[in-house]
Amino acid sequence: MDISIFGLGYVGAVSLACLARDGHNVIGVDVEPAKLDLIRAGKTPVVEEGMVELMTRVVASGRVSVTDDVQKAIMESEISLVCVGTPSAPNGSQDQTAMQRLAHSMGKVMQRKAAPHIFVFRSTLVPGTVEDTLRPIMERESGKRDGTGFHLCFQPEFLREGSSIRDFDKPPYTIIGASSPVAVESLRRLFGHLPCELHATSIRAAEMVKYCCNNFHALKITFANETARLCEALGVNCFEVMDLVCRDRQLNISPAYLKPGFAYGGSCLPKDLRATMYLAKTHDVDMPLLAGVQQSNRIHIERAIAKVLDSGKRRIGVIGLAFKAGTDDLRESPMVLMAEHLIGKGLQLRIYDPDVHLSSLIGANRRYIEQHVPHIGALVCRDLQTVIAEAELLIVALGDRDTLDGLRAHAREDQVLVDLTGISHPGEIRGNYVGLCW
Ligand SMILES: NC(=O)c1ccc[n+]([C@@H]2O[C@H](COP(=O)([O-])OP(=O)(O)OC[C@H]3O[C@@H](n4cnc5c(N)ncnc54)[C@H](O)[C@@H]3O)[C@@H](O)[C@H]2O)c1
């Protein structure tokens, strides 16, 4: 293919070299003349393993050219990869000056280019940038519409400095955020041969995935380091601990616990996290990440309570009381906290949980209900259909098939549905749908 690449830093220069190596004709564009001169001379503008040899080879092949002329680059290519820098502004926001300036220039060129052109944004961009900022600029400047005169899409870049060429050839996956199949098909032609999954999604989701991945990486590093600080204070080998933590592929290094839903609770996570925090305090170890976890969990519960109160409804059906499905354990269940709060606000509650029946509860659970939440025990009803029938608003905290079937069969159009589990999609169940996070 004939490809133009805007921005010849780490991402752009490596992409240029690898795509030319793969047989494509590539035009590189940058505003820094020194970078263009280096590439013309067959040299690399970035220090990266394998780039010295690769750049010499691809420039000698004649498939690489460079320019500072945006018009020439777009006219002589069918697809553009945009890799200009998006650094931090002093207030922490993303500085999109270079990107927006380039969007103006690209739009102007598209006023003159008859053939439709594909623009692939590969720079990291805050969600909404392509559709809310760049698309309006380019449509205004070109007088054409995205989807007909040109096609905009977003493909996050996952390469890491130091191993960029290897990462280019073996990314974790290819994500294409696009609103037209034309862009997806072109990118499939360019990157479909790579040994990884290819997923097409919305532009906004693709923009968000990139941030989510980087934030997750930062979170993992900080979690390991915080753990290491506590290990050091306790005289425990942190490398051994983290190595063993990572060997659990079932619950730790896995999708487990990574699906959005309601707050955590139960008889283990809250108390063990509290004990960890106390232990750290007694050893003068700061663990702000874990402290933030407790705070964030509280915020999640408060948000769910606010959604119910904001609805103005008074008769509330609670489906699911235990901290998760398949157990009758109510200790530190966030649903119990939520129910108590709503009762305190004077709302009328009926509660259904197939595993929680006061008559059959024994031992610690029965004691817990009788001592801590006796008023909640009296509100528990054995029948899902009755709870649905009596409620103006349903809080769904059980994500099992029977609950979903029960809701499908009995929920009414006039009911508000607060789904804390993500089991259903808006519209799937009758009612005025209020998701917790969407
Ligand atoms: N560096 C990485 O490992 C990495 C990995 C994934 C994603 N990203 C993202 O990719 C983007 C680029 O990162 P980078 O590290 O390659 O940046 P960089 O700063 O190394 O390079 C950016 C290049 O863009 C050029 N440029 C600026 N304005 C231009 C314009 N109007 N026209 C043409 N070129 C212009 C600059 O001169 C510079 O050479 C950023 O959004 C970054 O967040 C970077």
Tab-separated table of C-alpha atoms and ligand atoms in Angstrom:
chain	number	residue	atom	x	y	z
A	1	MET	CA	0.000	0.000	0.000
A	2	ASP	CA	1.015	3.649	-0.303
A	3	ILE	CA	1.193	4.955	3.251
A	4	SER	CA	2.028	8.326	4.783
A	5	ILE	CA	3.144	8.616	8.404
A	6	PHE	CA	2.851	11.910	10.287
A	7	GLY	CA	5.268	12.342	13.212
A	8	LEU	CA	8.567	10.478	13.055
A	9	GLY	CA	9.272	9.971	16.756
A	10	TYR	CA	9.419	6.551	18.428
A	11	VAL	CA	6.060	5.359	17.113
A	12	GLY	CA	6.212	6.950	13.659
A	13	ALA	CA	9.838	6.073	12.819
A	14	VAL	CA	9.481	2.434	13.893
A	15	SER	CA	6.184	2.118	11.980
A	16	LEU	CA	7.807	3.650	8.891
A	17	ALA	CA	10.744	1.226	9.006
A	18	CYS	CA	8.610	-1.874	9.674
A	19	LEU	CA	5.945	-1.076	7.053
A	20	ALA	CA	8.642	-0.380	4.414
A	21	ARG	CA	10.344	-3.646	5.402
A	22	ASP	CA	7.005	-5.396	4.786
A	23	GLY	CA	6.964	-4.082	1.201
A	24	HIS	CA	4.833	-0.939	1.489
A	25	ASN	CA	5.788	2.458	0.026
A	26	VAL	CA	6.042	4.861	2.964
A	27	ILE	CA	6.235	8.656	3.043
A	28	GLY	CA	7.357	10.065	6.402
A	29	VAL	CA	6.303	13.571	7.452
A	30	ASP	CA	7.725	15.617	10.324
A	31	VAL	CA	8.144	19.301	11.205
A	32	GLU	CA	11.722	18.748	12.398
A	33	PRO	CA	14.123	19.053	9.431
A	34	ALA	CA	16.891	17.246	11.365
A	35	LYS	CA	14.748	14.076	11.593
A	36	LEU	CA	13.985	14.211	7.867
A	37	ASP	CA	17.714	14.599	7.059
A	38	LEU	CA	18.638	11.638	9.246
A	39	ILE	CA	16.114	9.365	7.526
A	40	ARG	CA	17.149	10.590	4.054
A	41	ALA	CA	20.694	9.552	4.991
A	42	GLY	CA	19.438	6.092	5.989
A	43	LYS	CA	19.850	6.820	9.701
A	44	THR	CA	17.383	6.392	12.537
A	45	PRO	CA	15.967	9.428	14.374
A	46	VAL	CA	15.330	7.312	17.507
A	47	VAL	CA	17.528	4.952	19.516
A	48	GLU	CA	15.838	1.562	19.333
A	49	GLU	CA	17.114	-1.989	19.146
A	50	GLY	CA	17.445	-3.059	15.490
A	51	MET	CA	16.576	0.353	14.028
A	52	VAL	CA	20.092	1.233	12.733
A	53	GLU	CA	20.237	-1.821	10.454
A	54	LEU	CA	16.558	-1.726	9.518
A	55	MET	CA	16.580	1.965	8.559
A	56	THR	CA	19.692	1.539	6.381
A	57	ARG	CA	18.044	-1.389	4.614
A	58	VAL	CA	14.604	0.160	3.973
A	59	VAL	CA	15.947	3.543	2.822
A	60	ALA	CA	18.291	1.731	0.405
A	61	SER	CA	15.287	-0.216	-0.932
A	62	GLY	CA	13.807	3.020	-2.300
A	63	ARG	CA	10.443	2.427	-0.580
A	64	VAL	CA	10.959	5.277	1.933
A	65	SER	CA	10.757	9.005	1.310
A	66	VAL	CA	10.376	11.957	3.688
A	67	THR	CA	8.921	15.441	3.435
A	68	ASP	CA	7.489	18.316	5.456
A	69	ASP	CA	4.794	18.783	2.824
A	70	VAL	CA	1.425	17.558	4.150
A	71	GLN	CA	-0.280	17.923	0.772
A	72	LYS	CA	2.303	15.881	-1.115
A	73	ALA	CA	2.185	13.122	1.504
A	74	ILE	CA	-1.614	12.812	1.414
A	75	MET	CA	-1.893	13.107	-2.370
A	76	GLU	CA	0.682	10.354	-2.881
A	77	SER	CA	-0.785	7.893	-0.367
A	78	GLU	CA	-4.116	6.170	0.270
A	79	ILE	CA	-3.826	5.900	4.035
A	80	SER	CA	-2.167	8.085	6.696
A	81	LEU	CA	-0.989	6.982	10.132
A	82	VAL	CA	-0.902	9.940	12.512
A	83	CYS	CA	1.734	9.536	15.244
A	84	VAL	CA	2.502	13.090	16.401
A	85	GLY	CA	3.238	13.727	20.072
A	86	THR	CA	0.430	14.343	22.595
A	87	PRO	CA	2.376	15.420	25.711
A	88	SER	CA	1.039	16.631	29.060
A	89	ALA	CA	0.110	20.299	29.466
A	90	PRO	CA	1.238	21.890	32.773
A	91	ASN	CA	-2.241	21.313	34.290
A	92	GLY	CA	-2.136	17.579	33.415
A	93	SER	CA	-4.493	17.805	30.461
A	94	GLN	CA	-3.427	16.456	27.089
A	95	ASP	CA	-1.705	19.034	24.898
A	96	GLN	CA	-3.296	18.478	21.500
A	97	THR	CA	-1.768	21.530	19.818
A	98	ALA	CA	0.269	19.536	17.283
A	99	MET	CA	-2.615	17.156	16.577
A	100	GLN	CA	-5.164	19.916	16.015
A	101	ARG	CA	-2.810	21.941	13.824
A	102	LEU	CA	-2.209	18.856	11.726
A	103	ALA	CA	-5.960	18.151	11.505
A	104	HIS	CA	-6.430	21.640	9.998
A	105	SER	CA	-3.728	20.962	7.385
A	106	MET	CA	-5.048	17.484	6.570
A	107	GLY	CA	-8.603	18.834	6.205
A	108	LYS	CA	-7.413	21.543	3.804
A	109	VAL	CA	-5.685	18.956	1.644
A	110	MET	CA	-8.824	16.808	1.561
A	111	GLN	CA	-10.674	19.763	0.042
A	112	ARG	CA	-8.500	19.167	-3.021
A	113	LYS	CA	-8.120	15.380	-3.002
A	114	ALA	CA	-10.870	13.665	-4.964
A	115	ALA	CA	-10.207	10.067	-3.879
A	116	PRO	CA	-11.359	9.133	-0.355
A	117	HIS	CA	-8.495	8.850	2.088
A	118	ILE	CA	-8.163	6.935	5.371
A	119	PHE	CA	-6.732	8.700	8.426
A	120	VAL	CA	-5.655	6.411	11.241
A	121	PHE	CA	-4.926	8.195	14.514
A	122	ARG	CA	-2.297	6.201	16.362
A	123	SER	CA	-1.245	8.823	18.903
A	124	THR	CA	-2.765	8.354	22.333
A	125	LEU	CA	-5.862	10.603	22.466
A	126	VAL	CA	-8.284	11.239	25.319
A	127	PRO	CA	-11.643	9.571	24.598
A	128	GLY	CA	-13.849	11.693	22.383
A	129	THR	CA	-10.983	13.543	20.663
A	130	VAL	CA	-11.411	12.022	17.210
A	131	GLU	CA	-15.182	12.447	17.060
A	132	ASP	CA	-15.604	15.701	19.000
A	133	THR	CA	-12.447	17.647	18.093
A	134	LEU	CA	-10.612	16.270	15.063
A	135	ARG	CA	-13.603	15.245	12.945
A	136	PRO	CA	-15.274	18.709	13.127
A	137	ILE	CA	-11.981	20.394	12.218
A	138	MET	CA	-11.392	18.135	9.229
A	139	GLU	CA	-14.986	18.288	8.009
A	140	ARG	CA	-14.971	22.099	8.229
A	141	GLU	CA	-11.627	22.499	6.454
A	142	SER	CA	-12.374	19.969	3.710
A	143	GLY	CA	-16.065	20.689	3.181
A	144	LYS	CA	-16.486	16.891	3.143
A	145	ARG	CA	-17.998	14.368	5.552
A	146	ASP	CA	-16.276	11.652	7.489
A	147	GLY	CA	-17.539	8.369	6.040
A	148	THR	CA	-17.768	9.580	2.444
A	149	GLY	CA	-15.020	12.108	1.555
A	150	PHE	CA	-12.596	10.484	3.981
A	151	HIS	CA	-12.589	7.926	6.791
A	152	LEU	CA	-11.349	8.608	10.316
A	153	CYS	CA	-10.413	5.828	12.688
A	154	PHE	CA	-8.355	5.238	15.811
A	155	GLN	CA	-5.911	2.387	16.312
A	156	PRO	CA	-4.078	2.507	19.652
A	157	GLU	CA	-0.362	1.773	19.531
A	158	PHE	CA	0.957	-0.744	22.065
A	159	LEU	CA	4.692	-0.763	21.321
A	160	ARG	CA	7.148	-0.200	24.150
A	161	GLU	CA	10.335	1.787	23.788
A	162	GLY	CA	13.352	-0.529	23.889
A	163	SER	CA	11.524	-3.385	22.161
A	164	SER	CA	9.501	-1.424	19.576
A	165	ILE	CA	10.272	-3.520	16.512
A	166	ARG	CA	9.495	-6.766	18.312
A	167	ASP	CA	6.286	-5.221	19.712
A	168	PHE	CA	5.305	-3.896	16.265
A	169	ASP	CA	5.572	-7.459	14.924
A	170	LYS	CA	3.853	-9.083	17.899
A	171	PRO	CA	1.429	-6.685	19.611
A	172	PRO	CA	-0.865	-7.941	22.383
A	173	TYR	CA	-3.728	-7.358	19.924
A	174	THR	CA	-4.902	-4.992	17.202
A	175	ILE	CA	-7.792	-2.738	18.200
A	176	ILE	CA	-9.518	-0.739	15.485
A	177	GLY	CA	-11.960	1.955	16.501
A	178	ALA	CA	-13.933	2.921	13.419
A	179	SER	CA	-17.371	3.980	12.315
A	180	SER	CA	-16.981	2.671	8.752
A	181	PRO	CA	-16.099	-0.825	7.482
A	182	VAL	CA	-13.843	0.771	4.834
A	183	ALA	CA	-11.288	1.767	7.462
A	184	VAL	CA	-11.466	-1.609	9.222
A	185	GLU	CA	-10.855	-3.472	5.954
A	186	SER	CA	-7.833	-1.305	5.058
A	187	LEU	CA	-6.284	-1.839	8.474
A	188	ARG	CA	-7.004	-5.554	8.218
A	189	ARG	CA	-4.978	-5.543	4.990
A	190	LEU	CA	-2.129	-3.707	6.747
A	191	PHE	CA	-2.057	-5.494	10.098
A	192	GLY	CA	-4.270	-8.587	9.702
A	193	HIS	CA	-1.250	-10.882	9.203
A	194	LEU	CA	0.142	-10.136	12.677
A	195	PRO	CA	0.068	-13.055	15.138
A	196	CYS	CA	-2.627	-11.572	17.395
A	197	GLU	CA	-6.374	-11.051	17.665
A	198	LEU	CA	-7.935	-8.140	15.780
A	199	HIS	CA	-10.946	-6.435	17.340
A	200	ALA	CA	-13.102	-3.766	15.722
A	201	THR	CA	-14.938	-1.434	18.097
A	202	SER	CA	-16.167	2.152	18.388
A	203	ILE	CA	-13.664	5.000	18.113
A	204	ARG	CA	-14.355	6.131	21.691
A	205	ALA	CA	-13.902	2.641	23.134
A	206	ALA	CA	-10.592	2.249	21.269
A	207	GLU	CA	-9.385	5.602	22.633
A	208	MET	CA	-10.379	4.505	26.151
A	209	VAL	CA	-8.765	1.067	25.862
A	210	LYS	CA	-5.353	2.681	25.370
A	211	TYR	CA	-5.705	4.741	28.556
A	212	CYS	CA	-7.104	1.778	30.443
A	213	CYS	CA	-4.121	-0.393	29.421
A	214	ASN	CA	-1.534	2.205	30.428
A	215	ASN	CA	-3.319	2.936	33.708
A	216	PHE	CA	-3.462	-0.781	34.443
A	217	HIS	CA	0.280	-1.102	33.799
A	218	ALA	CA	0.980	1.809	36.159
A	219	LEU	CA	-1.340	0.225	38.737
A	220	LYS	CA	0.472	-3.126	38.501
A	221	ILE	CA	3.900	-1.557	38.946
A	222	THR	CA	2.716	0.470	41.924
A	223	PHE	CA	0.963	-2.528	43.503
A	224	ALA	CA	4.174	-4.578	43.260
A	225	ASN	CA	6.232	-1.721	44.717
A	226	GLU	CA	3.805	-1.014	47.554
A	227	THR	CA	3.775	-4.706	48.409
A	228	ALA	CA	7.585	-4.712	48.300
A	229	ARG	CA	7.754	-1.829	50.804
A	230	LEU	CA	5.593	-3.741	53.279
A	231	CYS	CA	7.556	-6.957	52.637
A	232	GLU	CA	10.810	-5.126	53.378
A	233	ALA	CA	9.451	-3.841	56.700
A	234	LEU	CA	8.306	-7.371	57.599
A	235	GLY	CA	11.567	-9.041	56.517
A	236	VAL	CA	9.810	-10.997	53.753
A	237	ASN	CA	11.366	-11.592	50.327
A	238	CYS	CA	9.193	-9.443	48.018
A	239	PHE	CA	10.452	-11.143	44.837
A	240	GLU	CA	9.414	-14.538	46.117
A	241	VAL	CA	6.010	-13.197	47.197
A	242	MET	CA	5.247	-11.460	43.902
A	243	ASP	CA	6.516	-14.437	41.907
A	244	LEU	CA	4.086	-16.697	43.764
A	245	VAL	CA	1.276	-14.155	43.389
A	246	CYS	CA	1.840	-14.170	39.612
A	247	ARG	CA	1.810	-17.978	39.427
A	248	ASP	CA	-1.905	-17.966	40.238
A	249	ARG	CA	-3.353	-17.740	36.738
A	250	GLN	CA	-6.829	-18.588	37.953
A	251	LEU	CA	-7.642	-15.615	40.179
A	252	ASN	CA	-4.647	-13.247	40.007
A	253	ILE	CA	-3.234	-13.003	36.483
A	254	SER	CA	-6.553	-13.613	34.761
A	255	PRO	CA	-9.819	-11.838	33.848
A	256	ALA	CA	-11.205	-12.730	37.301
A	257	TYR	CA	-12.398	-9.649	39.236
A	258	LEU	CA	-11.990	-7.399	36.195
A	259	LYS	CA	-15.633	-7.136	35.145
A	260	PRO	CA	-17.334	-3.894	36.196
A	261	GLY	CA	-20.187	-4.374	38.627
A	262	PHE	CA	-20.945	-3.590	42.240
A	263	ALA	CA	-18.571	-2.954	45.145
A	264	TYR	CA	-16.551	-5.734	46.754
A	265	GLY	CA	-17.535	-6.984	50.193
A	266	GLY	CA	-17.848	-10.221	52.106
A	267	SER	CA	-16.040	-11.806	54.980
A	268	CYS	CA	-12.502	-11.620	53.538
A	269	LEU	CA	-11.551	-8.706	51.270
A	270	PRO	CA	-12.663	-5.809	53.531
A	271	LYS	CA	-11.236	-7.235	56.752
A	272	ASP	CA	-7.964	-8.392	55.191
A	273	LEU	CA	-7.401	-5.086	53.467
A	274	ARG	CA	-8.065	-3.313	56.781
A	275	ALA	CA	-5.578	-5.591	58.552
A	276	THR	CA	-2.977	-4.900	55.843
A	277	MET	CA	-3.441	-1.166	56.290
A	278	TYR	CA	-3.067	-1.498	60.057
A	279	LEU	CA	0.044	-3.619	59.669
A	280	ALA	CA	1.543	-1.025	57.306
A	281	LYS	CA	0.725	1.772	59.756
A	282	THR	CA	2.431	-0.010	62.627
A	283	HIS	CA	5.568	-0.343	60.477
A	284	ASP	CA	5.460	3.247	59.179
A	285	VAL	CA	4.878	2.047	55.623
A	286	ASP	CA	2.744	4.268	53.382
A	287	MET	CA	0.347	2.349	51.129
A	288	PRO	CA	-1.719	5.043	49.391
A	289	LEU	CA	-2.760	2.767	46.545
A	290	LEU	CA	-4.453	0.252	48.854
A	291	ALA	CA	-5.886	3.052	50.993
A	292	GLY	CA	-7.396	4.446	47.789
A	293	VAL	CA	-8.974	1.060	47.063
A	294	GLN	CA	-11.041	1.263	50.256
A	295	GLN	CA	-12.106	4.809	49.438
A	296	SER	CA	-13.010	3.956	45.863
A	297	ASN	CA	-15.137	1.019	47.013
A	298	ARG	CA	-17.054	3.315	49.381
A	299	ILE	CA	-17.625	5.810	46.557
A	300	HIS	CA	-19.053	3.018	44.408
A	301	ILE	CA	-21.640	2.151	47.081
A	302	GLU	CA	-22.510	5.831	47.624
A	303	ARG	CA	-23.024	6.260	43.893
A	304	ALA	CA	-25.466	3.341	43.759
A	305	ILE	CA	-27.386	4.759	46.736
A	306	ALA	CA	-27.547	8.169	45.052
A	307	LYS	CA	-28.939	6.610	41.857
A	308	VAL	CA	-31.775	5.028	43.832
A	309	LEU	CA	-32.525	8.191	45.852
A	310	ASP	CA	-32.360	10.393	42.747
A	311	SER	CA	-35.118	8.334	41.138
A	312	GLY	CA	-37.602	9.614	43.748
A	313	LYS	CA	-39.151	6.130	44.026
A	314	ARG	CA	-40.197	4.920	47.498
A	315	ARG	CA	-41.057	1.208	47.100
A	316	ILE	CA	-37.813	-0.615	46.428
A	317	GLY	CA	-37.292	-4.274	45.496
A	318	VAL	CA	-33.811	-5.570	46.289
A	319	ILE	CA	-32.754	-8.658	44.359
A	320	GLY	CA	-29.647	-10.152	45.936
A	321	LEU	CA	-28.487	-9.415	49.474
A	322	ALA	CA	-25.367	-11.546	49.985
A	323	PHE	CA	-22.032	-10.099	48.876
A	324	LYS	CA	-22.109	-12.358	45.804
A	325	ALA	CA	-24.374	-14.907	44.149
A	326	GLY	CA	-24.394	-18.484	45.413
A	327	THR	CA	-23.727	-17.716	49.083
A	328	ASP	CA	-25.805	-16.780	52.119
A	329	ASP	CA	-22.891	-14.867	53.689
A	330	LEU	CA	-24.078	-11.369	54.570
A	331	ARG	CA	-20.993	-10.197	56.443
A	332	GLU	CA	-19.927	-6.828	55.037
A	333	SER	CA	-22.142	-7.283	52.005
A	334	PRO	CA	-22.340	-3.908	50.225
A	335	MET	CA	-26.002	-4.714	49.522
A	336	VAL	CA	-26.661	-4.846	53.269
A	337	LEU	CA	-24.987	-1.437	53.663
A	338	MET	CA	-27.055	-0.084	50.823
A	339	ALA	CA	-30.303	-1.549	52.172
A	340	GLU	CA	-29.612	-0.059	55.624
A	341	HIS	CA	-28.970	3.335	54.112
A	342	LEU	CA	-32.180	3.249	52.079
A	343	ILE	CA	-34.221	2.113	55.092
A	344	GLY	CA	-32.663	5.004	57.026
A	345	LYS	CA	-33.931	7.365	54.334
A	346	GLY	CA	-37.472	6.074	54.918
A	347	LEU	CA	-37.799	3.943	51.766
A	348	GLN	CA	-39.862	0.713	51.858
A	349	LEU	CA	-37.809	-2.339	50.964
A	350	ARG	CA	-38.658	-5.938	50.021
A	351	ILE	CA	-35.645	-8.178	49.563
A	352	TYR	CA	-35.203	-11.379	47.582
A	353	ASP	CA	-32.144	-13.602	47.668
A	354	PRO	CA	-32.551	-17.285	46.830
A	355	ASP	CA	-29.786	-18.238	49.256
A	356	VAL	CA	-30.772	-16.011	52.167
A	357	HIS	CA	-33.781	-17.163	54.201
A	358	LEU	CA	-33.785	-16.161	57.824
A	359	SER	CA	-35.550	-19.367	58.802
A	360	SER	CA	-32.798	-21.539	57.379
A	361	LEU	CA	-29.801	-19.388	58.289
A	362	ILE	CA	-27.586	-20.878	60.977
A	363	GLY	CA	-24.455	-20.065	62.944
A	364	ALA	CA	-22.438	-16.932	62.213
A	365	ASN	CA	-24.799	-15.685	59.497
A	366	ARG	CA	-27.898	-15.928	61.645
A	367	ARG	CA	-26.056	-14.206	64.515
A	368	TYR	CA	-24.852	-11.528	62.101
A	369	ILE	CA	-28.386	-10.764	60.915
A	370	GLU	CA	-29.857	-10.843	64.414
A	371	GLN	CA	-27.146	-8.683	65.934
A	372	HIS	CA	-26.361	-6.260	63.144
A	373	VAL	CA	-29.355	-6.029	60.825
A	374	PRO	CA	-32.435	-7.532	62.510
A	375	HIS	CA	-34.685	-5.065	60.679
A	376	ILE	CA	-33.391	-6.379	57.336
A	377	GLY	CA	-34.203	-9.999	58.164
A	378	ALA	CA	-37.885	-9.097	58.418
A	379	LEU	CA	-37.891	-7.664	54.897
A	380	VAL	CA	-36.603	-10.802	53.213
A	381	CYS	CA	-39.215	-12.399	50.945
A	382	ARG	CA	-38.971	-15.922	49.493
A	383	ASP	CA	-40.540	-15.083	46.178
A	384	LEU	CA	-38.882	-13.089	43.377
A	385	GLN	CA	-42.180	-12.456	41.589
A	386	THR	CA	-43.715	-10.809	44.684
A	387	VAL	CA	-40.708	-8.528	45.139
A	388	ILE	CA	-40.885	-7.498	41.471
A	389	ALA	CA	-44.658	-6.978	41.626
A	390	GLU	CA	-44.550	-4.678	44.675
A	391	ALA	CA	-41.605	-2.479	43.602
A	392	GLU	CA	-41.496	0.877	41.847
A	393	LEU	CA	-37.732	0.452	41.551
A	394	LEU	CA	-35.713	-2.776	41.394
A	395	ILE	CA	-32.089	-3.007	42.476
A	396	VAL	CA	-30.555	-5.988	40.704
A	397	ALA	CA	-27.518	-7.325	42.517
A	398	LEU	CA	-27.789	-10.965	41.419
A	399	GLY	CA	-26.409	-11.859	38.029
A	400	ASP	CA	-27.623	-15.450	37.676
A	401	ARG	CA	-29.771	-16.906	34.914
A	402	ASP	CA	-32.865	-17.465	37.116
A	403	THR	CA	-32.910	-13.792	38.134
A	404	LEU	CA	-32.536	-12.662	34.537
A	405	ASP	CA	-35.364	-14.981	33.454
A	406	GLY	CA	-37.533	-13.754	36.355
A	407	LEU	CA	-36.925	-10.126	35.419
A	408	ARG	CA	-37.610	-10.803	31.754
A	409	ALA	CA	-40.903	-12.424	32.651
A	410	HIS	CA	-42.199	-10.071	35.348
A	411	ALA	CA	-40.563	-6.602	35.196
A	412	ARG	CA	-42.895	-3.839	34.009
A	413	GLU	CA	-42.462	-0.805	31.750
A	414	ASP	CA	-43.263	1.574	34.631
A	415	GLN	CA	-40.468	0.222	36.852
A	416	VAL	CA	-37.030	1.697	37.311
A	417	LEU	CA	-34.292	-0.915	37.070
A	418	VAL	CA	-30.933	-0.274	38.750
A	419	ASP	CA	-28.675	-3.046	37.464
A	420	LEU	CA	-25.537	-3.330	39.604
A	421	THR	CA	-24.336	-6.487	37.911
A	422	GLY	CA	-24.206	-5.763	34.197
A	423	ILE	CA	-26.150	-8.985	33.506
A	424	SER	CA	-28.536	-7.348	31.111
A	425	HIS	CA	-28.325	-4.753	28.383
A	426	PRO	CA	-30.557	-1.680	28.311
A	427	GLY	CA	-33.801	-2.674	26.631
A	428	GLU	CA	-33.387	-6.383	27.356
A	429	ILE	CA	-35.637	-6.210	30.396
A	430	ARG	CA	-38.818	-4.106	30.491
A	431	GLY	CA	-38.428	-0.967	32.594
A	432	ASN	CA	-36.664	2.352	32.783
A	433	TYR	CA	-33.074	1.196	32.784
A	434	VAL	CA	-30.511	2.797	35.106
A	435	GLY	CA	-27.143	1.014	34.964
A	436	LEU	CA	-24.619	1.709	37.672
A	437	CYS	CA	-21.837	2.656	35.274
A	438	TRP	CA	-23.532	3.347	31.987
B	1	LIG	N1	6.711	6.253	22.789
B	1	LIG	C1	5.984	5.178	22.994
B	1	LIG	O1	6.466	4.132	23.442
B	1	LIG	C2	4.515	5.185	22.683
B	1	LIG	C3	3.817	3.984	22.690
B	1	LIG	C4	2.457	3.998	22.380
B	1	LIG	C5	1.824	5.187	22.057
B	1	LIG	N2	2.539	6.346	22.069
B	1	LIG	C6	1.842	7.585	21.696
B	1	LIG	O2	2.184	7.859	20.339
B	1	LIG	C7	2.307	9.264	20.130
B	1	LIG	C8	3.690	9.590	19.639
B	1	LIG	O3	4.627	9.209	20.608
B	1	LIG	P1	6.178	9.294	20.338
B	1	LIG	O4	6.851	8.801	21.568
B	1	LIG	O5	6.504	8.669	19.020
B	1	LIG	O6	6.353	10.890	20.230
B	1	LIG	P2	7.655	11.736	19.849
B	1	LIG	O7	7.610	12.967	20.652
B	1	LIG	O8	8.855	10.863	19.929
B	1	LIG	O9	7.423	12.085	18.331
B	1	LIG	C9	6.417	12.930	17.870
B	1	LIG	C10	6.852	13.504	16.551
B	1	LIG	O10	5.793	14.263	16.006
B	1	LIG	C11	6.374	15.336	15.279
B	1	LIG	N3	5.374	16.347	14.972
B	1	LIG	C12	4.841	17.308	15.780
B	1	LIG	N4	3.963	18.053	15.092
B	1	LIG	C13	3.895	17.558	13.841
B	1	LIG	C14	3.161	17.878	12.682
B	1	LIG	N5	2.266	18.890	12.657
B	1	LIG	N6	3.363	17.168	11.558
B	1	LIG	C15	4.256	16.141	11.548
B	1	LIG	N7	4.977	15.784	12.625
B	1	LIG	C16	4.808	16.485	13.758
B	1	LIG	C17	7.477	15.795	16.213
B	1	LIG	O11	8.438	16.606	15.547
B	1	LIG	C18	8.066	14.460	16.648
B	1	LIG	O12	9.083	14.018	15.794
B	1	LIG	C19	1.959	9.904	21.482
B	1	LIG	O13	0.591	10.194	21.493
B	1	LIG	C20	2.251	8.815	22.474
B	1	LIG	O14	1.505	8.968	23.651
B	1	LIG	C21	3.870	6.368	22.351
